[in-house]
GROMACS .gro file of C-alpha atoms in nm:
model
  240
    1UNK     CA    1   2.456  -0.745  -0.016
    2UNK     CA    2   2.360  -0.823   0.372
    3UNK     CA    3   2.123  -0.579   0.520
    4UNK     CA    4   2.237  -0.297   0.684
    5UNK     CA    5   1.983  -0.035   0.648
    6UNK     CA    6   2.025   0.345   0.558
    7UNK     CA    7   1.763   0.634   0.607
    8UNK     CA    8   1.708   0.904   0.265
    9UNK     CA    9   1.633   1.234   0.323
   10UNK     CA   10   1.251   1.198   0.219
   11UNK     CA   11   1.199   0.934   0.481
   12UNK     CA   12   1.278   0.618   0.340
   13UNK     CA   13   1.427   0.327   0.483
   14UNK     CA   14   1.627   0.115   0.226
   15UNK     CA   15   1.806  -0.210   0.264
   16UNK     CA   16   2.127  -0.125   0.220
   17UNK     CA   17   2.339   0.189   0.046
   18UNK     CA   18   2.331  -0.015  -0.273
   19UNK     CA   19   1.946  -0.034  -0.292
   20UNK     CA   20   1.965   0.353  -0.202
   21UNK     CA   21   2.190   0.415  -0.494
   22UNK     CA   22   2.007   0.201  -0.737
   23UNK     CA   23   1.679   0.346  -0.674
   24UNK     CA   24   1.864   0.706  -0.791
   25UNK     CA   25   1.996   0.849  -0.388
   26UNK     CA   26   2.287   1.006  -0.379
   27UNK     CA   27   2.538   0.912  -0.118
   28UNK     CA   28   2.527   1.285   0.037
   29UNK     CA   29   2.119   1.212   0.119
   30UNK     CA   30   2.130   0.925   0.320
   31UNK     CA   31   2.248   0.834   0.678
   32UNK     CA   32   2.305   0.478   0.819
   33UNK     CA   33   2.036   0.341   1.011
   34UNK     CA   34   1.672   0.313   0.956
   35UNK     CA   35   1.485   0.575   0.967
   36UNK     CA   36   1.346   0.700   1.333
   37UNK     CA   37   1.383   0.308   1.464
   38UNK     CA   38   1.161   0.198   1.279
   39UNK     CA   39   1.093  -0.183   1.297
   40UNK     CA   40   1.215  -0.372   0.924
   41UNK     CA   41   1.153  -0.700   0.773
   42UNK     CA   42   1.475  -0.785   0.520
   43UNK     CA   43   1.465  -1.006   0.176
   44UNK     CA   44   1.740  -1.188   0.075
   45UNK     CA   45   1.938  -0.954  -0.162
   46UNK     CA   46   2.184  -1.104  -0.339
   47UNK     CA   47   2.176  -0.901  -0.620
   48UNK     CA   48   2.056  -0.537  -0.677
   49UNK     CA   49   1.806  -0.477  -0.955
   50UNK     CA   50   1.594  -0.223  -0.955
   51UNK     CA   51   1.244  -0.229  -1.176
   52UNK     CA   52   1.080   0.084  -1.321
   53UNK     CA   53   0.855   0.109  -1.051
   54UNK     CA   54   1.026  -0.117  -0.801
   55UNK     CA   55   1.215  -0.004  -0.480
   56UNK     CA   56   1.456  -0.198  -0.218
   57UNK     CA   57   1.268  -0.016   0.066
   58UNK     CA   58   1.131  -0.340   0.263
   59UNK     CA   59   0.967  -0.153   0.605
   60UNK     CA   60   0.743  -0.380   0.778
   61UNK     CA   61   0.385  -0.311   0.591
   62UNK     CA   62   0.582  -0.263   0.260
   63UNK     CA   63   0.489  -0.534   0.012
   64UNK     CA   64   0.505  -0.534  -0.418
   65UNK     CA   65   0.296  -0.897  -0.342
   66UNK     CA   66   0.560  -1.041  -0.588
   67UNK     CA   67   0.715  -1.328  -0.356
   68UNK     CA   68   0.361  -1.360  -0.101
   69UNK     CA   69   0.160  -1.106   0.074
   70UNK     CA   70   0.448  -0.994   0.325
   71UNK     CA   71   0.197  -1.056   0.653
   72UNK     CA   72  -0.104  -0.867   0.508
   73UNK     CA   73  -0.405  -1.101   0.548
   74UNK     CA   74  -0.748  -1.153   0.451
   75UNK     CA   75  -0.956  -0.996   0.749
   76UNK     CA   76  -1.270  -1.244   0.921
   77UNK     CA   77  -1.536  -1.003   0.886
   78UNK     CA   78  -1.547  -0.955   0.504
   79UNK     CA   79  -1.755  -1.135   0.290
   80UNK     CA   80  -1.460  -1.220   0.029
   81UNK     CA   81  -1.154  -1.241   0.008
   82UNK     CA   82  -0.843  -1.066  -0.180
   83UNK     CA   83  -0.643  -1.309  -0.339
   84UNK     CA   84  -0.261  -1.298  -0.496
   85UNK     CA   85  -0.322  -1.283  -0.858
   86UNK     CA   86  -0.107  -1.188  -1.200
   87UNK     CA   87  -0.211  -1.071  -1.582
   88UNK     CA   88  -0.566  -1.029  -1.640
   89UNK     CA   89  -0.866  -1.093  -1.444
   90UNK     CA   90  -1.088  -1.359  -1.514
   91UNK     CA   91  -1.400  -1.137  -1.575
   92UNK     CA   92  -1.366  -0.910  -1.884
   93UNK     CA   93  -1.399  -0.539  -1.890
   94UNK     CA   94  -1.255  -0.521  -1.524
   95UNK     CA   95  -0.920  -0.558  -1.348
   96UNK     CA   96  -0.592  -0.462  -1.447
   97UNK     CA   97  -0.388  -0.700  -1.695
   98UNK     CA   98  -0.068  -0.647  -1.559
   99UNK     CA   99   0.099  -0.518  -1.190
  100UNK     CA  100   0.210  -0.195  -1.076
  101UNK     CA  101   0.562  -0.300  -0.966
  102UNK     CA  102   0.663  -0.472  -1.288
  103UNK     CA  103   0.417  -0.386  -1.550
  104UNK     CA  104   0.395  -0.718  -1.693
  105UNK     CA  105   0.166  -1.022  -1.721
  106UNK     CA  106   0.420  -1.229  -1.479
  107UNK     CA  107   0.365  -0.951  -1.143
  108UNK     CA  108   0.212  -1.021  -0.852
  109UNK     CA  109  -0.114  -0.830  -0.709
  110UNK     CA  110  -0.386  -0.862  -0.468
  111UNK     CA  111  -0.693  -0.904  -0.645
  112UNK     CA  112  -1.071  -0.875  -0.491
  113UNK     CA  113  -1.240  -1.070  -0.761
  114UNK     CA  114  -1.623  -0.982  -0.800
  115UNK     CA  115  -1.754  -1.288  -0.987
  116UNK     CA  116  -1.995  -1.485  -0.729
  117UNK     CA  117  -2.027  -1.213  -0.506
  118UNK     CA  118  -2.396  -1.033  -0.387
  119UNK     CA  119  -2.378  -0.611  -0.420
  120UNK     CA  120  -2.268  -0.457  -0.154
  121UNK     CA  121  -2.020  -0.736  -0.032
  122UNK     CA  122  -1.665  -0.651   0.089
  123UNK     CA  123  -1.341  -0.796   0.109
  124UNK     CA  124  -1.106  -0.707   0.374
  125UNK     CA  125  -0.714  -0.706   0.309
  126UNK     CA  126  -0.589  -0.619   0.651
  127UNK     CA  127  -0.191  -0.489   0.752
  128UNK     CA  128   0.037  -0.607   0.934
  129UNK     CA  129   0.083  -0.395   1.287
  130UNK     CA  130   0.339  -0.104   1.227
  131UNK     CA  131   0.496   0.174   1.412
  132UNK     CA  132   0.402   0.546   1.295
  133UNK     CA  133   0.424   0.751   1.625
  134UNK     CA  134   0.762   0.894   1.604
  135UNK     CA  135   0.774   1.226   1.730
  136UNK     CA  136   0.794   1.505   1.498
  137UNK     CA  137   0.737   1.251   1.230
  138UNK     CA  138   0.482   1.281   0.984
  139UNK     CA  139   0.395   0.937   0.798
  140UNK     CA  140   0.204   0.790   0.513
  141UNK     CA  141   0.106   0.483   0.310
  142UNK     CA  142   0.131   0.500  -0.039
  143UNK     CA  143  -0.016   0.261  -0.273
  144UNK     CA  144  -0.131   0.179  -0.597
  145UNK     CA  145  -0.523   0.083  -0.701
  146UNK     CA  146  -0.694  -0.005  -0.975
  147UNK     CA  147  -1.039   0.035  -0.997
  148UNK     CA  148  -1.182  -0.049  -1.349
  149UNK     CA  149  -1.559  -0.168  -1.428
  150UNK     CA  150  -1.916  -0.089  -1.464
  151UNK     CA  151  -2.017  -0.250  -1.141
  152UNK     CA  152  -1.765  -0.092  -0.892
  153UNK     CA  153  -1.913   0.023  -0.580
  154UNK     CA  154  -1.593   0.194  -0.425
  155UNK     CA  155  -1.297   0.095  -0.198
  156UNK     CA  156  -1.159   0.228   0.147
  157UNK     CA  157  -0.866   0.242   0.399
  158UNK     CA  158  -0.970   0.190   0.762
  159UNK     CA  159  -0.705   0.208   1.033
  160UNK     CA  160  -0.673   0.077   1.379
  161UNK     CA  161  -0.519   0.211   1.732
  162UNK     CA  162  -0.433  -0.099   1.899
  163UNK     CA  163  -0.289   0.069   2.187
  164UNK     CA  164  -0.590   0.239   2.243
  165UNK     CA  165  -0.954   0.116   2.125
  166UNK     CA  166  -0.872  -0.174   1.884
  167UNK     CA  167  -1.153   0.058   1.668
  168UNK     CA  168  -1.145   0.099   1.320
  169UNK     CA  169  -1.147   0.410   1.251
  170UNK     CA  170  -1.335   0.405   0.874
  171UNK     CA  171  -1.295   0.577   0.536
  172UNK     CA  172  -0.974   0.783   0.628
  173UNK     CA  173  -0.924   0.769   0.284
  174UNK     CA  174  -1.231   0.658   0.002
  175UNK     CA  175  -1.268   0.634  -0.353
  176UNK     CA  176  -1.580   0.613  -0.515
  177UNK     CA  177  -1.588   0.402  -0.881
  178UNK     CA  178  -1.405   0.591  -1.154
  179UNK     CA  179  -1.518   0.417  -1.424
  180UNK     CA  180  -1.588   0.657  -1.738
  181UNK     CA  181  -1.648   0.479  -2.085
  182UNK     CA  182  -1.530   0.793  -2.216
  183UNK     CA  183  -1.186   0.808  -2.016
  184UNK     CA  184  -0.976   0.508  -2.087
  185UNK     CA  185  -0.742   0.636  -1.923
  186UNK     CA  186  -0.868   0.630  -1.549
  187UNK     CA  187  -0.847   0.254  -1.680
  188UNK     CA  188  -0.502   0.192  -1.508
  189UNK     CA  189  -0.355   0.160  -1.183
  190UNK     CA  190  -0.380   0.505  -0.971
  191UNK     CA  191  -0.193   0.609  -0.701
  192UNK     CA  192  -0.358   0.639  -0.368
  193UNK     CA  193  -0.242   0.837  -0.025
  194UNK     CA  194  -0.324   0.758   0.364
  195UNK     CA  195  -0.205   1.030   0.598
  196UNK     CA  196  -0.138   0.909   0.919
  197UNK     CA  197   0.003   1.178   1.077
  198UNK     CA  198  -0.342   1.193   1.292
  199UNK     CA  199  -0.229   0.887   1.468
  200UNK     CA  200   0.148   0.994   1.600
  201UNK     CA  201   0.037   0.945   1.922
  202UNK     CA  202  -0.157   0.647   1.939
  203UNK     CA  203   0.112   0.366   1.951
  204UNK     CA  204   0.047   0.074   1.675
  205UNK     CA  205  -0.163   0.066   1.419
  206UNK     CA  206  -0.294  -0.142   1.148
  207UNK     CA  207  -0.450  -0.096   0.821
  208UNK     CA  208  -0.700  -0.260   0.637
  209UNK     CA  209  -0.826  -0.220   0.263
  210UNK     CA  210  -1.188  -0.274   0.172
  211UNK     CA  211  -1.294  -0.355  -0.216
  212UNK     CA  212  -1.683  -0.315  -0.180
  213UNK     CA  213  -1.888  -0.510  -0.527
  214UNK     CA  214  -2.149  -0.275  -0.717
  215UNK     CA  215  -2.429  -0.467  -0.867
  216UNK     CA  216  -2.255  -0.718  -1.097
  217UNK     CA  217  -1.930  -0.905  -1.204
  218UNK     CA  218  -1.741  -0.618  -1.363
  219UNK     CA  219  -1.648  -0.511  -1.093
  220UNK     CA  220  -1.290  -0.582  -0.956
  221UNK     CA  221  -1.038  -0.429  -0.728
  222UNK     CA  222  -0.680  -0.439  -0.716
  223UNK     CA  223  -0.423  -0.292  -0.528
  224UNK     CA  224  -0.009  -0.337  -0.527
  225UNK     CA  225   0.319  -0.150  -0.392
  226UNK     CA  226   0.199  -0.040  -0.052
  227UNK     CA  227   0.424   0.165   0.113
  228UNK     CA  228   0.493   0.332   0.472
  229UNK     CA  229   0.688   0.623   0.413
  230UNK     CA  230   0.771   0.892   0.685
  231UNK     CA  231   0.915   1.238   0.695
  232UNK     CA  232   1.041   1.503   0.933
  233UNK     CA  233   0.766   1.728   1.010
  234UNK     CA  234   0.796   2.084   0.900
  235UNK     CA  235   0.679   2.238   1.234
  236UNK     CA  236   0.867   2.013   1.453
  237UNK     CA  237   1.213   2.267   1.468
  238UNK     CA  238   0.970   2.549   1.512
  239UNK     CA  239   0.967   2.725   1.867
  240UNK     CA  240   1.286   2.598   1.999
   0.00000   0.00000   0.00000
């Protein structure tokens, strides 16, 4: 199918009506045309196949990280990098043993591996630049994190105005370690949520995950299936 891009009525921009339609939209909830202009970067798609987690959505920060890293980049002021990794981590009792997108051993994630590393390091995974300013738009990233081990310190998403400061702005959304012995559970990837509708009005942005090491090697961070996701604003008809 060549790309030619439709908008769903909860803000997402897929490839093509086929991708819409695979990943469960009906043809009455989608217009052609990506949603509010936003800018898109297109896979091949020769085929339609649609994973359990998996979606054909493809905006320009997207990535599953299970063909490269789709322009996100290791940033030059941490102290380690994240690195494209699949199945289990090196270092046992930390780090998933499979991805988010495909749940199995052959998925792609990024992986900030603790081994080697002093406490209190970082590693920086930084965004390509993308448009969330629309207005009446309210937008988001949506990922998935996992965040296993004795020795996990916590990880954060910063995000930069580039029109305005070139600041980081830091911690708009933290997690602390949520390791529990006793809750094997919280041993699994997690979804996490950046609201950006704060920054409408600054122009581009850019953001940038930090995996900061506790005091030893169990102590991993891994994150896949970033999304940008926008959505009409619920105040935006009001008053008119």
């Amino acid at each position: 199918f060549a790309p030619s891009p439709v908008c769903s009525v909860d803000g997402v921009t897929y490839r093509n009506a086929e991708c819409a339609e695979c990943n469960g939209v009906r043809e009455l909830d989608y217009s052609r045309g990506a949603c509010y202009n936003q800018v898109e970067e297109y896979d091949a798609c020769a085929a339609v196949s649609c994973g359990p987690n998996a979606s054909c959505s493809k905006l320009v920060a997207d990535c599953d990280f299970e063909e490269g890293a789709c322009g996100w980049r290791n940033g030059a002021d941490g102290e380690f990098n994240f690195t494209m990794a699949s199945g289990a981590s090196i270092t046992a009792g930390t780090g998933p043993t499979t991805d988010h997108t495909t749940g199995n051993r052959t998925g792609g994630y990024m992986l900030a591996d603790a081994s080697g590393r002093r406490e209190g390091d970082e590693a920086h995974l930084v965004s390509p630049a993308f448009d969330a300013t629309a207005n009446g738009v309210t937008c988001k990233m949506t990922f998935w994190y996992h965040m296993w081990g004795a020795d996990i310190k916590g990880m954060a998403v910063d995000v930069r105005r580039l029109q305005v400061d070139g600041l980081w702005r830091l911690g708009v959304w933290s997690k602390e370690s949520v390791f529990a012995p006793g809750q094997p559970e919280l041993n699994a990837w997690l979804p996490g949520e950046v609201d950006l509708s704060g920054f409408r009005a600054d122009g581009a942005l850019q953001a940038r995950v930090r995996a900061i090491r506790g005091k030893g090697a169990r102590g991993d961070i891994a994150i896949d299936d970033v999304k940008l996701v926008c959505t009409q604003d619920e105040a935006a008809g009001e008053g008119e």
